[in-house]
mmCIF file of C-alpha atoms in Angstrom:
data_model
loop_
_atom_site.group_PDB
_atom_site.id
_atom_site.type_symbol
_atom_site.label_atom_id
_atom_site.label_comp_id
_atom_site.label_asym_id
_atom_site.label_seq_id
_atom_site.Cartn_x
_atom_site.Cartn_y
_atom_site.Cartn_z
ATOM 1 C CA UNK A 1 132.036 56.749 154.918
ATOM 2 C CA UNK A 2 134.310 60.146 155.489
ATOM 3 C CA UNK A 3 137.575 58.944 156.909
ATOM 4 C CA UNK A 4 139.672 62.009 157.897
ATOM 5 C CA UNK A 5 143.164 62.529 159.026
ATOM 6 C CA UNK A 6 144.314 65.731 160.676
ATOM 7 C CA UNK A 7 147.822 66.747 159.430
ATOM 8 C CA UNK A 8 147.429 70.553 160.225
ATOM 9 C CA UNK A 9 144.908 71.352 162.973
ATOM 10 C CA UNK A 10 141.595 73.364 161.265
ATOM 11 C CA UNK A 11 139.274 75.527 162.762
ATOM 12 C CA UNK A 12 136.190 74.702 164.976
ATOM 13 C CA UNK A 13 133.497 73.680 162.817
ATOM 14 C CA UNK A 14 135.519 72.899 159.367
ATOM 15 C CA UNK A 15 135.457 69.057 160.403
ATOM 16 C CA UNK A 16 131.327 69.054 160.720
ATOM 17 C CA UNK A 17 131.067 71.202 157.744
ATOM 18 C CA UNK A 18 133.472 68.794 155.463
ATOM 19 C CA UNK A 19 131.709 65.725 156.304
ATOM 20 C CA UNK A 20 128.006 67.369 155.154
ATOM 21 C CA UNK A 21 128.957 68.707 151.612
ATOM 22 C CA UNK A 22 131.468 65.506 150.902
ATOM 23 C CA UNK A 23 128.418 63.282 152.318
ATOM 24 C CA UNK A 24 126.093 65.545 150.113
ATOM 25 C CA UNK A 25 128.416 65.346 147.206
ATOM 26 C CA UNK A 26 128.840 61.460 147.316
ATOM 27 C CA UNK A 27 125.435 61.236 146.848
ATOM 28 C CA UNK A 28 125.376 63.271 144.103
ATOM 29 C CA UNK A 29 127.519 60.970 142.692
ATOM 30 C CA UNK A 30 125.426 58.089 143.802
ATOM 31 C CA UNK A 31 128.992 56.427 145.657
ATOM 32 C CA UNK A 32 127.420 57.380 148.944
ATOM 33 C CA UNK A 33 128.110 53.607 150.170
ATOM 34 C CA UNK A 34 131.522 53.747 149.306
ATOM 35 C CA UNK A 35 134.369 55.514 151.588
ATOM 36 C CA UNK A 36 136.805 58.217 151.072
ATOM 37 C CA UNK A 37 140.074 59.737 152.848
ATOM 38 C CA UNK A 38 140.453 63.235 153.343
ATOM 39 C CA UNK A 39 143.913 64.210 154.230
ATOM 40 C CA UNK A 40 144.440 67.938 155.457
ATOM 41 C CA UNK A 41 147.766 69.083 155.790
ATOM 42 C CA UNK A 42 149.838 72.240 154.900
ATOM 43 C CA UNK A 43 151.529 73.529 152.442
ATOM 44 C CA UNK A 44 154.982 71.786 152.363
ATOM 45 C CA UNK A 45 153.247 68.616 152.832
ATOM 46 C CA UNK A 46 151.163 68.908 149.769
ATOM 47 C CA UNK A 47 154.323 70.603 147.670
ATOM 48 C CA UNK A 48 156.119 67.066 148.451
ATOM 49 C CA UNK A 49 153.326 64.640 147.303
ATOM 50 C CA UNK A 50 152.824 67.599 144.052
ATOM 51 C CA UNK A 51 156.594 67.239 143.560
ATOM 52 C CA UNK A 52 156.706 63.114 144.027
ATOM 53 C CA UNK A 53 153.808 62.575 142.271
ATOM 54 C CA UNK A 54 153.650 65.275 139.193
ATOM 55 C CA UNK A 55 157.096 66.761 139.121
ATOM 56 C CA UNK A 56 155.936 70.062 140.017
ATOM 57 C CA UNK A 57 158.050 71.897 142.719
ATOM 58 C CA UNK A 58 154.876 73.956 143.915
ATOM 59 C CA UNK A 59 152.057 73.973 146.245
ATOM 60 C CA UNK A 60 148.866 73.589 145.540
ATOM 61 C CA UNK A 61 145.153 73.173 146.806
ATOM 62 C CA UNK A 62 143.973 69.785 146.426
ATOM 63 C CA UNK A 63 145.392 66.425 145.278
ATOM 64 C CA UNK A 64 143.474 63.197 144.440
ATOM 65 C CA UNK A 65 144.335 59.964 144.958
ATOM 66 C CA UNK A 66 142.199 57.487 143.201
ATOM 67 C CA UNK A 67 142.523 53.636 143.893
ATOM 68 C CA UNK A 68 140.929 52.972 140.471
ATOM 69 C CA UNK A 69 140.575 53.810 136.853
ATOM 70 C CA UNK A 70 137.672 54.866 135.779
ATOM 71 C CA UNK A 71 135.595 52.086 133.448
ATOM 72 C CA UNK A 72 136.595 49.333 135.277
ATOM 73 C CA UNK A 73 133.839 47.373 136.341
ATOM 74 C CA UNK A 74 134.736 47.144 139.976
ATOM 75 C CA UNK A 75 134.645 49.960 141.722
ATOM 76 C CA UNK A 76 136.199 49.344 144.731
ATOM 77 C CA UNK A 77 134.580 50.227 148.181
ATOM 78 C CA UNK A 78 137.595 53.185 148.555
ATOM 79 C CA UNK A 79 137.852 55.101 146.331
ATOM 80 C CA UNK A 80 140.514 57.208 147.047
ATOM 81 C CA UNK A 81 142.345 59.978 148.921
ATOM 82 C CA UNK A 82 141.754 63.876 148.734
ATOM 83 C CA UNK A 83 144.464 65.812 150.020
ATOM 84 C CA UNK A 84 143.658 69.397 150.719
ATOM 85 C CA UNK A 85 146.024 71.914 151.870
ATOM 86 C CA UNK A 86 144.525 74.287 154.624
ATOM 87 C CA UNK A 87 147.214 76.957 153.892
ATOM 88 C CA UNK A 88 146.615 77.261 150.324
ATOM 89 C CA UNK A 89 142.849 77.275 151.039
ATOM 90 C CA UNK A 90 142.868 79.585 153.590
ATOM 91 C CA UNK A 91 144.335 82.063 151.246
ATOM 92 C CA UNK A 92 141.845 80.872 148.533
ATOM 93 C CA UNK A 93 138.923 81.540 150.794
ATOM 94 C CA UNK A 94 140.527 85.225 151.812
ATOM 95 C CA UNK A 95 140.648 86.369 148.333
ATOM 96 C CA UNK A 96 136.914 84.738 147.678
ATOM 97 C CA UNK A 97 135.735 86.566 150.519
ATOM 98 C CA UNK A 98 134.018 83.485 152.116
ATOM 99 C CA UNK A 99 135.010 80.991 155.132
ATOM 100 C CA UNK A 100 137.585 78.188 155.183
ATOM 101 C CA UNK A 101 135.081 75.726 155.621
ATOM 102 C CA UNK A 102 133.340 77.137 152.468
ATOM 103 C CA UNK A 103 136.643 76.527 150.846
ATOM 104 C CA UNK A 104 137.507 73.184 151.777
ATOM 105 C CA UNK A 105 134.047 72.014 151.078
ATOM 106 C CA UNK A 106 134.692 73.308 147.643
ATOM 107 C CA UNK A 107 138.223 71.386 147.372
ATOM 108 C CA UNK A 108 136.437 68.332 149.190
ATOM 109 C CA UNK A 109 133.900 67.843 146.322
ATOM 110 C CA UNK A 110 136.483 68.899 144.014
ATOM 111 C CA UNK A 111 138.667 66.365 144.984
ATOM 112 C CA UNK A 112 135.479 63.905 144.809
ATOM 113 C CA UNK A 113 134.394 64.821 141.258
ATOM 114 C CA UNK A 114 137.961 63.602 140.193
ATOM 115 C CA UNK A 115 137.971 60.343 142.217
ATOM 116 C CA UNK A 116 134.962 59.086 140.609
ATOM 117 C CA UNK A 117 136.752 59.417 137.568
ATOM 118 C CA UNK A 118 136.403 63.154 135.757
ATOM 119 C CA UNK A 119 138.824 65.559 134.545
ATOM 120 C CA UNK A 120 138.954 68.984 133.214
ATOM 121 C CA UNK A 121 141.143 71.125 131.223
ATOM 122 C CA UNK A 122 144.167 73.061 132.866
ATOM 123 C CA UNK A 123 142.476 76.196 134.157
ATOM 124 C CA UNK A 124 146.230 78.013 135.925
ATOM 125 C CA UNK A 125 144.972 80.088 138.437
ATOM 126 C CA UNK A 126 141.308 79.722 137.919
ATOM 127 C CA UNK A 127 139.633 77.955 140.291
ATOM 128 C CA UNK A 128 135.827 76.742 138.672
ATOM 129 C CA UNK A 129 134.122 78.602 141.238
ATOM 130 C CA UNK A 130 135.603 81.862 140.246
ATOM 131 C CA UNK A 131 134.195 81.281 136.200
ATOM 132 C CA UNK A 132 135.798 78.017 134.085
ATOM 133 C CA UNK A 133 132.873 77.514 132.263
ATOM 134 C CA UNK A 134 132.288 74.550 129.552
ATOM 135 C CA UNK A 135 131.120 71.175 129.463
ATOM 136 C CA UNK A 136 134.237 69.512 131.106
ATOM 137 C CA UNK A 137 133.636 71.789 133.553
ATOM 138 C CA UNK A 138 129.797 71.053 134.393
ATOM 139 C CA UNK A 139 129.980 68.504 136.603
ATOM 140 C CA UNK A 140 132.780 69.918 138.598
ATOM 141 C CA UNK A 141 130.309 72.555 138.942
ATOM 142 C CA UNK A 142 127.483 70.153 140.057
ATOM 143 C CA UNK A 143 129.352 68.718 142.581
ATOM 144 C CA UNK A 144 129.836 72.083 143.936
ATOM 145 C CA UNK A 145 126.240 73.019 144.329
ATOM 146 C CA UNK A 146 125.194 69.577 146.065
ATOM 147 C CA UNK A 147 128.287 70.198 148.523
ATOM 148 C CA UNK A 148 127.328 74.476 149.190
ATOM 149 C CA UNK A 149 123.562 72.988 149.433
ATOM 150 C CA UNK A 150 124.609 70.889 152.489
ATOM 151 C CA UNK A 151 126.812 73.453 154.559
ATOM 152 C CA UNK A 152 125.415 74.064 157.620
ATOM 153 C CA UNK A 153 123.979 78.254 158.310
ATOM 154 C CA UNK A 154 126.788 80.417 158.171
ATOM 155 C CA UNK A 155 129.684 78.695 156.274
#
């Protein structure tokens, strides 16, 4: 389950896009009976939680919220919150060349991949779309393809 709170109104059809790649990206992950929060807000909002949270004055595109730690045997039926900034990936999906949707899908599994308990190395100013390559970065990358396979024509 897909909960999602509006914090900064998004274009038609970014809602019905989100939910298909997260849904396809959950199942991916096989956590497809478990639930999720996507938060999408703007910029200041997500500097604030970036600033309270990691002591970094600066927005960014997506946080992640887990509500557990990874190899604990419980997993609990939320796993967390994925806060996505539509300003930040509105200018992200501008310089890709593709649609905001696109984008946020991308941030949505993203945001996923990390909730279920996987990190990567620092990549500043490299998104893993645009070429981080290596083994921490191959299941980011997975995630990815299961969320773009599951976009509806056109985004």
């Amino acid at each position: 389950m897909i909960d999602l709170i509006v914090r900064k109104t998004p274009p038609a059809g970014l809602r019905t896009a989100l939910r298909a790649s997260l849904t396809a990206a959950m199942t991916h992950f096989g956590v497809q009976a478990r639930e999720v929060t996507v938060v999408l807000v703007g910029d200041r909002t997500i500097r604030a939680l970036k600033r309270e949270h990691w002591g970094e004055d600066a927005a960014t595109d997506v946080l992640s919220f887990p509500t557990w730690e990874p190899g604990d045997p419980f997993m609990p039926p939320h796993l967390g919150d994925i806060v996505i900034s539509l300003d930040t990936a509105a200018r992200q999906a501008g310089a890709r060349g593709h649609s905001l949707s696109r984008e946020v899908a991308l941030l949505a599994s993203h945001g996923l991949t990390h909730l279920v308990g996987h990190d990567h190395p620092h990549a500043e100013g490299l998104g893993f779309e645009e070429g981080a390559t290596g083994e921490d970065w191959a299941v980011f990358h997975a995630a990815w393809d299961a969320a773009r396979a599951a976009l509806p024509a056109g985004v």
